[in-house]
Amino acid sequence: MFTSPPAPDLTQLRLVFNVWRERSGLTYDELAEMSGLSRRTLLNIAAGTYSGDLRTWLILARVWGATLDELLAPVWEPEQQGC
């Protein structure tokens, strides 16, 4: 019997973004310049009003020197705790 994998908790993306931005020490303006993403997009991700798309998170991972797995691991944590 096939069971589908657990759904990621996309509400964690806001927290992921804020943690990594703070760790990097980059301002929104610096991050926008380095990533090519708009400052408004970055502010919306930080506020949780926009989740971004795959391209957005690939760019952020590259800027922060992380793999996509490292960057997005927290979106799976709530489901993993119950296993």
Coordinates of C-alpha atoms in Angstrom, one line a residue:
M1 CA 0.0 0.0 0.0
F2 CA 1.3 3.4 -1.0
T3 CA 1.3 6.2 1.6
S4 CA 2.1 9.7 0.5
P5 CA 4.9 11.5 2.3
P6 CA 4.0 14.1 4.9
A7 CA 3.4 17.6 3.8
P8 CA 6.1 20.2 4.6
D9 CA 5.1 23.0 7.0
L10 CA 5.6 26.0 4.8
T11 CA 4.8 28.3 7.6
Q12 CA 8.4 27.6 8.7
L13 CA 9.8 29.4 5.7
R14 CA 9.4 32.7 7.4
L15 CA 11.5 31.5 10.3
V16 CA 14.1 29.8 8.1
F17 CA 14.5 33.1 6.2
N18 CA 14.9 35.2 9.3
V19 CA 17.4 32.9 11.0
W20 CA 19.6 32.6 7.9
R21 CA 19.5 36.4 7.2
E22 CA 20.4 37.2 10.8
R23 CA 23.2 34.6 10.7
S24 CA 24.6 36.1 7.5
G25 CA 24.6 39.6 9.0
L26 CA 23.3 41.0 5.7
T27 CA 20.8 43.8 5.6
Y28 CA 17.8 43.5 3.3
D29 CA 19.4 45.9 0.9
E30 CA 22.7 43.9 0.8
L31 CA 20.8 40.6 0.4
A32 CA 18.7 42.1 -2.4
E33 CA 21.8 43.3 -4.2
M34 CA 23.6 40.0 -3.8
S35 CA 20.7 37.9 -4.8
G36 CA 19.0 40.0 -7.4
L37 CA 15.7 39.5 -5.6
S38 CA 13.7 42.7 -4.7
R39 CA 13.9 44.1 -1.3
R40 CA 10.0 43.9 -1.2
T41 CA 10.2 40.2 -2.0
L42 CA 12.6 39.6 0.9
L43 CA 10.5 41.7 3.3
N44 CA 7.4 39.7 2.3
I45 CA 9.2 36.4 2.9
A46 CA 10.4 37.6 6.3
A47 CA 6.9 38.6 7.2
G48 CA 5.4 35.4 6.0
T49 CA 3.1 37.0 3.4
Y50 CA 5.0 35.4 0.6
S51 CA 6.7 32.0 0.5
G52 CA 8.8 32.4 -2.6
D53 CA 9.2 29.8 -5.2
L54 CA 11.9 27.2 -6.0
R55 CA 14.0 29.8 -7.8
T56 CA 13.9 32.1 -4.9
W57 CA 15.1 29.5 -2.4
L58 CA 17.8 28.2 -4.8
I59 CA 19.1 31.8 -5.1
L60 CA 19.0 32.3 -1.3
A61 CA 20.8 29.0 -0.7
R62 CA 23.6 30.0 -3.1
V63 CA 24.0 33.5 -1.4
W64 CA 24.1 31.9 2.0
G65 CA 26.5 29.1 1.0
A66 CA 24.0 26.4 2.0
T67 CA 22.5 23.5 0.2
L68 CA 18.7 23.5 -0.4
D69 CA 18.4 20.6 2.0
E70 CA 20.3 22.5 4.8
L71 CA 18.3 25.6 4.2
L72 CA 14.8 24.0 4.2
A73 CA 15.3 21.2 6.7
P74 CA 13.0 22.9 9.3
V75 CA 9.9 22.7 7.1
W76 CA 10.0 18.9 7.7
E77 CA 10.8 18.9 11.5
P78 CA 7.2 18.9 12.8
E79 CA 6.4 15.7 10.9
Q80 CA 9.7 14.1 11.8
Q81 CA 9.1 14.6 15.5
G82 CA 6.1 12.3 15.4
C83 CA 8.0 9.4 13.7

